[in-house]
PDB file of C-alpha atoms in Angstrom:
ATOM      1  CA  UNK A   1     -14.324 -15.897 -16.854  1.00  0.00           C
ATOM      2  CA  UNK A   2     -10.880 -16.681 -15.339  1.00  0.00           C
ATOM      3  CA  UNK A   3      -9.398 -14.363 -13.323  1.00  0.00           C
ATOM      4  CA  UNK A   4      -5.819 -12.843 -13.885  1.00  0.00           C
ATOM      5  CA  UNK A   5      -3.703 -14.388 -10.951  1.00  0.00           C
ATOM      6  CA  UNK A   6      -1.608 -11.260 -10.013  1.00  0.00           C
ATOM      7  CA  UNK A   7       0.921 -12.908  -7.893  1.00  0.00           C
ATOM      8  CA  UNK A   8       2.265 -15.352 -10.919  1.00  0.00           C
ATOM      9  CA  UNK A   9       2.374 -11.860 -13.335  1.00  0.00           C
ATOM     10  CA  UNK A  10       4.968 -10.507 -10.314  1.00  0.00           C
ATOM     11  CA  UNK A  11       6.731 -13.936 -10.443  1.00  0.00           C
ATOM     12  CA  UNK A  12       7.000 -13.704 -14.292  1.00  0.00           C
ATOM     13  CA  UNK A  13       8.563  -9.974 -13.803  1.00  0.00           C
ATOM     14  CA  UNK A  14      11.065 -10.832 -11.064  1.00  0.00           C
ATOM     15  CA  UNK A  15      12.547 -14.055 -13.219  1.00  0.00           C
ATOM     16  CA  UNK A  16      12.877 -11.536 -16.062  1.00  0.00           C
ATOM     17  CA  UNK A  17      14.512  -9.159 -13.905  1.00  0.00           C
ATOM     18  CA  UNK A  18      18.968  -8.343 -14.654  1.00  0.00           C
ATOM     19  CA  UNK A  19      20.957 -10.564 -11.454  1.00  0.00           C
ATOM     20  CA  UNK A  20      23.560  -8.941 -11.802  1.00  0.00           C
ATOM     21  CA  UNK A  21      24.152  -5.381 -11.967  1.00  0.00           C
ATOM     22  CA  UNK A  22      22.482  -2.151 -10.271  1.00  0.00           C
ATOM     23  CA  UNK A  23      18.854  -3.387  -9.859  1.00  0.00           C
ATOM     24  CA  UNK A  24      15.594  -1.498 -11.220  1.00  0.00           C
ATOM     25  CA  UNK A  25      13.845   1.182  -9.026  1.00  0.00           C
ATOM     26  CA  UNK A  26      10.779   1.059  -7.788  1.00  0.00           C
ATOM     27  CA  UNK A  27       8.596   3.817  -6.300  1.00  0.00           C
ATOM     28  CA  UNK A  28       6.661   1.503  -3.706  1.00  0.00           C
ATOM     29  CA  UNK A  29       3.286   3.147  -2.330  1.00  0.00           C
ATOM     30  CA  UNK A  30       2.538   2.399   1.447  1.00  0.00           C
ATOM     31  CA  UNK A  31      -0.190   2.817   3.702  1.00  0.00           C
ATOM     32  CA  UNK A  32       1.223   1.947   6.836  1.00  0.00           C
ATOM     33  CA  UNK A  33       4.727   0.051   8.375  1.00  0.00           C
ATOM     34  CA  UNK A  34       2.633  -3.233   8.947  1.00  0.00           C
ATOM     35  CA  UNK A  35       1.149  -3.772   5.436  1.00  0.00           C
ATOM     36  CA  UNK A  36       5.041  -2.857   4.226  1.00  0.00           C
ATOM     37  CA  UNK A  37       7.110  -5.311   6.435  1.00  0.00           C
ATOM     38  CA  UNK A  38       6.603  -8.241   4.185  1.00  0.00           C
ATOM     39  CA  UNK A  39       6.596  -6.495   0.740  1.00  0.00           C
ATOM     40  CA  UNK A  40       9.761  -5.108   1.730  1.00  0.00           C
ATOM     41  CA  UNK A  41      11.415  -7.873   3.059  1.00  0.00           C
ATOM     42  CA  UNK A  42      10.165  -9.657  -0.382  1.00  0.00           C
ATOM     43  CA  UNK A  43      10.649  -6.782  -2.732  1.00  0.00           C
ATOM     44  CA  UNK A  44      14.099  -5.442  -1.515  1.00  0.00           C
ATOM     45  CA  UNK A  45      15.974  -8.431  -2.676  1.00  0.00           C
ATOM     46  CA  UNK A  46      14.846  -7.580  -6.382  1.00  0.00           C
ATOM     47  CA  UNK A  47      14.690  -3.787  -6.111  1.00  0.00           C
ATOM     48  CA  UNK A  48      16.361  -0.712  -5.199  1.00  0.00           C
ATOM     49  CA  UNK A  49      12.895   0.780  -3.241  1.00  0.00           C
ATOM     50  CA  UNK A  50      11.661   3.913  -2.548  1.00  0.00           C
ATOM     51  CA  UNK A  51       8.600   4.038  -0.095  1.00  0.00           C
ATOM     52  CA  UNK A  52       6.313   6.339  -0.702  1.00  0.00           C
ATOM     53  CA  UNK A  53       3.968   7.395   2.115  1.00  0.00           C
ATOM     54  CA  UNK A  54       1.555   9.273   0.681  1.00  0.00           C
ATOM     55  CA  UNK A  55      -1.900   8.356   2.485  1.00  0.00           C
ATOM     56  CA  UNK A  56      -4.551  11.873   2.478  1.00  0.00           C
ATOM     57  CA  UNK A  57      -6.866   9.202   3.287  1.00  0.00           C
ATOM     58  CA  UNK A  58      -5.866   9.238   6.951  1.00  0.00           C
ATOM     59  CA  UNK A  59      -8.249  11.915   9.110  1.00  0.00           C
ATOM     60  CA  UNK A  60      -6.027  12.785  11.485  1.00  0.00           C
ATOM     61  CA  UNK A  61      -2.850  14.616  11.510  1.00  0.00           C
ATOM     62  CA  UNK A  62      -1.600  12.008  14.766  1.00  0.00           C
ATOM     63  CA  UNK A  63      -2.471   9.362  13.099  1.00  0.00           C
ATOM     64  CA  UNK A  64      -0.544  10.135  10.065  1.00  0.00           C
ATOM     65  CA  UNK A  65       2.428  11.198  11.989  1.00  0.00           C
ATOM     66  CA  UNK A  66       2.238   8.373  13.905  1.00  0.00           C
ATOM     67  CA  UNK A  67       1.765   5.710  10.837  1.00  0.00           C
ATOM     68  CA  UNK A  68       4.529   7.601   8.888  1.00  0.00           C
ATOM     69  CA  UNK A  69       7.101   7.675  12.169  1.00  0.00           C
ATOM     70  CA  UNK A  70       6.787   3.996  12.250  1.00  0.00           C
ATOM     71  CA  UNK A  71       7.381   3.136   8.481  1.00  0.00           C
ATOM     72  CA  UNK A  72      10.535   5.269   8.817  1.00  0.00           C
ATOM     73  CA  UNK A  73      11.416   2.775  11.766  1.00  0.00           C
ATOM     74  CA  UNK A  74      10.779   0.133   9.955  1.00  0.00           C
ATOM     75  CA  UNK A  75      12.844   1.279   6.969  1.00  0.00           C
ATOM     76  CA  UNK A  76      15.671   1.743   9.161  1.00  0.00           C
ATOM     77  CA  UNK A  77      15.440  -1.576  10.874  1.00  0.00           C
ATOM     78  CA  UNK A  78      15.556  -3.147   7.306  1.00  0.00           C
ATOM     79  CA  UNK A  79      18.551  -1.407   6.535  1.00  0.00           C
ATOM     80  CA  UNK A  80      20.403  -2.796   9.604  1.00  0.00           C
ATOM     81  CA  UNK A  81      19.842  -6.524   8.104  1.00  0.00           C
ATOM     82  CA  UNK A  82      22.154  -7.867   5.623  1.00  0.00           C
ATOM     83  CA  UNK A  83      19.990  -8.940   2.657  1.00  0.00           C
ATOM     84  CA  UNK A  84      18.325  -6.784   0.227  1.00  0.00           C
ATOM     85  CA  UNK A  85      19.121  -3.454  -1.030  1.00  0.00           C
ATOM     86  CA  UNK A  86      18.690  -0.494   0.879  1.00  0.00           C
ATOM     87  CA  UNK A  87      15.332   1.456   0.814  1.00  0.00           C
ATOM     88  CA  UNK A  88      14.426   4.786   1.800  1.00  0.00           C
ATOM     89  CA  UNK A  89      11.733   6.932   1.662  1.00  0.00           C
ATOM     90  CA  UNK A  90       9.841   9.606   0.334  1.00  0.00           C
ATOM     91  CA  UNK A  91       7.300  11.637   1.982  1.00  0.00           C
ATOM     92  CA  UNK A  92       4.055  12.861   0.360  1.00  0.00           C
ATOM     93  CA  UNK A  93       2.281  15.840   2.121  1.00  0.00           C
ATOM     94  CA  UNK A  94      -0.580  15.501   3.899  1.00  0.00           C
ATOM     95  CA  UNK A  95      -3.434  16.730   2.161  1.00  0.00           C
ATOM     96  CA  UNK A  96      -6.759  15.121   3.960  1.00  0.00           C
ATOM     97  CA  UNK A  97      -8.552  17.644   1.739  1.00  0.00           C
ATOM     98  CA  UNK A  98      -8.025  15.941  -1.224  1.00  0.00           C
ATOM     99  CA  UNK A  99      -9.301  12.598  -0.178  1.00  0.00           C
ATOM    100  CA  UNK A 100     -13.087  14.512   0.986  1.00  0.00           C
ATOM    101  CA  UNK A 101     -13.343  15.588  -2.315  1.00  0.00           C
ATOM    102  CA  UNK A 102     -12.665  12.890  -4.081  1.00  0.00           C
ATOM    103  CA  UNK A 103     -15.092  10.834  -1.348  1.00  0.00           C
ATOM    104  CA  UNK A 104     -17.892  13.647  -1.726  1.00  0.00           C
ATOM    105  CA  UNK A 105     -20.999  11.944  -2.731  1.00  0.00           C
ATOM    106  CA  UNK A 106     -19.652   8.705  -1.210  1.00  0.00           C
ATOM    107  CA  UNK A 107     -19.960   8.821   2.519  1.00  0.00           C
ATOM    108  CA  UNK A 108     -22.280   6.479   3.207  1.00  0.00           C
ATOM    109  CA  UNK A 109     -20.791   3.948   1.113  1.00  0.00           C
ATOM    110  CA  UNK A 110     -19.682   0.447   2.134  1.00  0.00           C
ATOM    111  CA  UNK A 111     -15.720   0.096   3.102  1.00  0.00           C
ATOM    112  CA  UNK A 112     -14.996  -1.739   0.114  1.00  0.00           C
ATOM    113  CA  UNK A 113     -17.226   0.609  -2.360  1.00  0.00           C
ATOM    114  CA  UNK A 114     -16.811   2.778  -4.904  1.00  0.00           C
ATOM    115  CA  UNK A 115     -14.895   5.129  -2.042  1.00  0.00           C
ATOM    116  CA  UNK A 116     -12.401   3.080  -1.621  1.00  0.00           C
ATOM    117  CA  UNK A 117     -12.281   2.521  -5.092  1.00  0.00           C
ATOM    118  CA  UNK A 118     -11.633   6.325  -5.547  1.00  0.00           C
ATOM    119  CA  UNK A 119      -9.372   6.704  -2.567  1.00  0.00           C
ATOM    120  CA  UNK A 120      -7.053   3.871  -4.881  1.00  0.00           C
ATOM    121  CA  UNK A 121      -7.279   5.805  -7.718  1.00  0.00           C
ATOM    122  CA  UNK A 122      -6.003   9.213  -5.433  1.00  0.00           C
ATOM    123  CA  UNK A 123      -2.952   7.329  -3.869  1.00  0.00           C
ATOM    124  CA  UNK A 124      -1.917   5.350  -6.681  1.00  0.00           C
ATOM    125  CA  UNK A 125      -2.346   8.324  -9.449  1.00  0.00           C
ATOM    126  CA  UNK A 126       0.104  10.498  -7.073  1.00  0.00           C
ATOM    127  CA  UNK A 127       2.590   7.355  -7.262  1.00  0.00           C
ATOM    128  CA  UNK A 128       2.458   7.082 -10.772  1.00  0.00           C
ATOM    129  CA  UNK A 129       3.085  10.585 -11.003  1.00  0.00           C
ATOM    130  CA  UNK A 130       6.050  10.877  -8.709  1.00  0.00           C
ATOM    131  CA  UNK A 131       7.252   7.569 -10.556  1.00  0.00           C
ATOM    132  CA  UNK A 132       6.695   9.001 -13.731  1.00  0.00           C
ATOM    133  CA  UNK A 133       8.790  12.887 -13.535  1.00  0.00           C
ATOM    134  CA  UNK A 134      11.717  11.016 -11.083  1.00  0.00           C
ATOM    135  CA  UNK A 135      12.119   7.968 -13.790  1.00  0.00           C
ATOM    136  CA  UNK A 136      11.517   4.891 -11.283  1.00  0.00           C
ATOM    137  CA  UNK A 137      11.642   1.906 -12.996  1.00  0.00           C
ATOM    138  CA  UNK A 138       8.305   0.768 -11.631  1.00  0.00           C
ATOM    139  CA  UNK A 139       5.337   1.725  -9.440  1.00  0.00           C
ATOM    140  CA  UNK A 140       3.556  -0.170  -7.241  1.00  0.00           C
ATOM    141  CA  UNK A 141       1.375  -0.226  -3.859  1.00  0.00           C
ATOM    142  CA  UNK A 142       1.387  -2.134  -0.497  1.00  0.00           C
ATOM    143  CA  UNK A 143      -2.128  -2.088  -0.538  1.00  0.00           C
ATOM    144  CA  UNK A 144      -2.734  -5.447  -2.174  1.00  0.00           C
ATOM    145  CA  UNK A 145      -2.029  -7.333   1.116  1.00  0.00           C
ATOM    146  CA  UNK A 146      -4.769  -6.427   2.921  1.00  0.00           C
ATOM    147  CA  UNK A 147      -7.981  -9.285   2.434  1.00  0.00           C
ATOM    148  CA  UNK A 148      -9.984  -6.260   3.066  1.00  0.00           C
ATOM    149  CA  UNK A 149      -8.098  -4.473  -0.314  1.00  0.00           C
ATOM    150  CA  UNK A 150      -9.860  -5.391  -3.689  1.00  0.00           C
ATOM    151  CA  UNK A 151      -6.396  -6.553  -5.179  1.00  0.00           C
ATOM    152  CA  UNK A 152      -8.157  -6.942  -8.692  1.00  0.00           C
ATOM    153  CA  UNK A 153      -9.420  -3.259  -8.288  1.00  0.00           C
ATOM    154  CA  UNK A 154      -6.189  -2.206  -7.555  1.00  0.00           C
ATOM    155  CA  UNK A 155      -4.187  -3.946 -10.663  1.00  0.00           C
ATOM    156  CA  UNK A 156      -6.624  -2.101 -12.985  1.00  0.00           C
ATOM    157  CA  UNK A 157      -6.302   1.181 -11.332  1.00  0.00           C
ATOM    158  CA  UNK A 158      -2.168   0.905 -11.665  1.00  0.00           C
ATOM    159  CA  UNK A 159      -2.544  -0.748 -15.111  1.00  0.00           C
ATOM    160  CA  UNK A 160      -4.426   2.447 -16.342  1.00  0.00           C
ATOM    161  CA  UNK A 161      -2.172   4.650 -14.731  1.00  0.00           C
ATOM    162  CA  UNK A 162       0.581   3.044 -16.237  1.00  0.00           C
ATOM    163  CA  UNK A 163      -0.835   3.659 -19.317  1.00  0.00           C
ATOM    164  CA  UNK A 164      -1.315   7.542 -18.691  1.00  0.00           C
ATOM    165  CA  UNK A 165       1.783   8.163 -17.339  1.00  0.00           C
ATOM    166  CA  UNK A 166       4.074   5.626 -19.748  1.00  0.00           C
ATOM    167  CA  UNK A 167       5.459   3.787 -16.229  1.00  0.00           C
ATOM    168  CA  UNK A 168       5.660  -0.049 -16.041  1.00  0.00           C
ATOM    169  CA  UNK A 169       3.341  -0.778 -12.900  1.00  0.00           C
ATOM    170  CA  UNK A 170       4.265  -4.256 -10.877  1.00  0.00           C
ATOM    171  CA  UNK A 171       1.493  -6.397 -10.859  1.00  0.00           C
ATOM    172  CA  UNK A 172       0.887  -7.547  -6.953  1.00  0.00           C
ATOM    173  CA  UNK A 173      -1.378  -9.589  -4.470  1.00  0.00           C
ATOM    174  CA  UNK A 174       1.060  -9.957  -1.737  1.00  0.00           C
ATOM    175  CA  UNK A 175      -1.595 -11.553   0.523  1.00  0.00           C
ATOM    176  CA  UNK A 176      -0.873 -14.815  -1.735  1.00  0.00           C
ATOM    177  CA  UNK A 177       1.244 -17.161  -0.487  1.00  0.00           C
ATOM    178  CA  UNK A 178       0.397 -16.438   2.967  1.00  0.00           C
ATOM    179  CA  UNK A 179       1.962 -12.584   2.889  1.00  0.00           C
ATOM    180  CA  UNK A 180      -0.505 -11.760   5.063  1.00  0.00           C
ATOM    181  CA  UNK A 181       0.328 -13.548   7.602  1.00  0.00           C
ATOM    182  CA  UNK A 182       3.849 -12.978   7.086  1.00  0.00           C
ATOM    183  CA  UNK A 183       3.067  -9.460   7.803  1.00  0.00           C
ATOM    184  CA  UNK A 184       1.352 -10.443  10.993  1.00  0.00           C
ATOM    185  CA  UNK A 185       4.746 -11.831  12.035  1.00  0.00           C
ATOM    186  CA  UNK A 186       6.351  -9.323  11.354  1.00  0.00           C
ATOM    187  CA  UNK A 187       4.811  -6.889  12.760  1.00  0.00           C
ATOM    188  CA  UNK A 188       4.982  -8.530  16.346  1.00  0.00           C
ATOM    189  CA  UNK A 189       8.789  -9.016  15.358  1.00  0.00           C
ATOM    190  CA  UNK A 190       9.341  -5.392  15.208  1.00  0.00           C
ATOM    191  CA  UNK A 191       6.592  -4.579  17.770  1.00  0.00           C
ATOM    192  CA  UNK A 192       4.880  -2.524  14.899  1.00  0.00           C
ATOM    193  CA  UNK A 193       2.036   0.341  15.453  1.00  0.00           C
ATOM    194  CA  UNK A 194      -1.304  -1.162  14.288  1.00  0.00           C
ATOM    195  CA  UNK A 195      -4.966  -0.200  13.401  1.00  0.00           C
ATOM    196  CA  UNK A 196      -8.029  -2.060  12.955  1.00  0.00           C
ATOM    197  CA  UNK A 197      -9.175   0.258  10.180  1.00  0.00           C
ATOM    198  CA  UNK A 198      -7.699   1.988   7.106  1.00  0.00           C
ATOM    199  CA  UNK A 199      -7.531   5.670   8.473  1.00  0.00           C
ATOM    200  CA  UNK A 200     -10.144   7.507   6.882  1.00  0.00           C
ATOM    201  CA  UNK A 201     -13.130   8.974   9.351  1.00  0.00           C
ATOM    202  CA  UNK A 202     -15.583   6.597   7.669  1.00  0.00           C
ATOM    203  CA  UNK A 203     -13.732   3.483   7.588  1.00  0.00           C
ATOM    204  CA  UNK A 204     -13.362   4.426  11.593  1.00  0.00           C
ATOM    205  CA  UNK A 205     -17.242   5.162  11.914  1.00  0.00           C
ATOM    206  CA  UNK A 206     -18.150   2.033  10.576  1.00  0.00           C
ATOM    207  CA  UNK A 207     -15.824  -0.308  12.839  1.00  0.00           C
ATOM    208  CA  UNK A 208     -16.750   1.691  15.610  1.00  0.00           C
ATOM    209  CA  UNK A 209     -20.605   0.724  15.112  1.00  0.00           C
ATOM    210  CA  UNK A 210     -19.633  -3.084  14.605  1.00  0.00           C
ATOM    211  CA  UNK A 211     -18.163  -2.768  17.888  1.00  0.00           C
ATOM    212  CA  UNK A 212     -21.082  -1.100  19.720  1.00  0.00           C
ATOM    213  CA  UNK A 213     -23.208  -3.407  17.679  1.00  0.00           C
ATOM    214  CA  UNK A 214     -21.410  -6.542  19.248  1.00  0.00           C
ATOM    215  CA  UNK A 215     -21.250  -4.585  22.442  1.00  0.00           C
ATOM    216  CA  UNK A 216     -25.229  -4.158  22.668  1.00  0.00           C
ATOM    217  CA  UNK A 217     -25.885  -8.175  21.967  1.00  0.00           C
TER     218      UNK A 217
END
């Protein structure tokens, strides 16, 4: 069964994309400043982008603040540099609430799971949404540069909700083509806040016995 190689469905958007002109919107979903620096930096030349930092997933209110502070840093650092179109943001609310209920049932699960898988659906169904009523152009999520993200997960989840909500989602596994690591570059470029896990309490329960597990050996 061959697999649908997301980054060369991006590619074939972008070469269809108007050069001249105002460029197409995009409502751009985004956990966190680091996982954004390279999208952006790719993205903005093709895009007018707003970032949306919408993230219930995240247990605690610091840690939100904190996260969302430094993606409006970043944003404005970005904005300073010559190339590329200007992005700004938009901010969801914090609603931690609605990520344990849509976890219930799920908290022993595996990072990687079915919760996860659920927590994608949460975060990209309030993009699509947002997309949809403010007519962006597209949709799409920073999510898919993280090798701990199921990228193939993630393209269904915005494919379906692109369906439901009748806006074009953009097709995305920025880790290709060694995004990743671009992102690590970046990040120590702009001296970038940074976790080890993706916010949520379980996600930080889980690391945090890996490291007493490594601790104990």
């Amino acid at each position: 069964m061959n697999q649908t190689n997301y980054q060369k469905e991006l590619e074939k958007i972008l070469e269809k994309l108007p050069k001249n002109g105002t460029p197409p919107t995009l409502l751009l979903h985004s956990c966190c400043a680091p996982c954004s620096s390279y999208v952006l930096e790719y993205l903005r030349k093709h895009f007018l982008i707003t970032v949306f930092y919408y993230n219930p997933n995240i247990s605690a209110s610091q840690e939100y603040q904190r996260r969302m502070e430094e993606q409006i840093r970043l944003i404005e650092i970005y904005n300073t540099l010559p190339e590329g179109h200007p992005v700004s943001i938009l901010k969801g609310d914090y609603e931690p609430q609605q990520f344990l209920e849509a976890a219930r049932g799920l908290e022993d699960c595996p990072e990687g799971g079915e919760r996860c898988f659920r927590c994608f659906d949460l975060r990209l169904r309030r993009t699509a949404l947002c997309a949809a009523q403010a007519g962006y152009g597209f949709f799409a999520t920073t999510l898919t540069i993280s090798p701990l993200k199921n990228a193939r997960k993630l393209n269904e989840i915005g494919y379906q909700l692109s369906r439901e909500y009748n806006v074009p989602w953009l097709p995305s596994d920025f880790k290709k083509k060694e995004g990743y690591k671009r992102s690590i570059q970046l990040s120590a470029q702009y001296n970038l806040y940074r976790q080890d896990y993706c916010g949520c309490v379980f996600s930080m329960r889980e690391r945090q016995d890996r490291k007493q597990k490594v601790c104990a050996r």
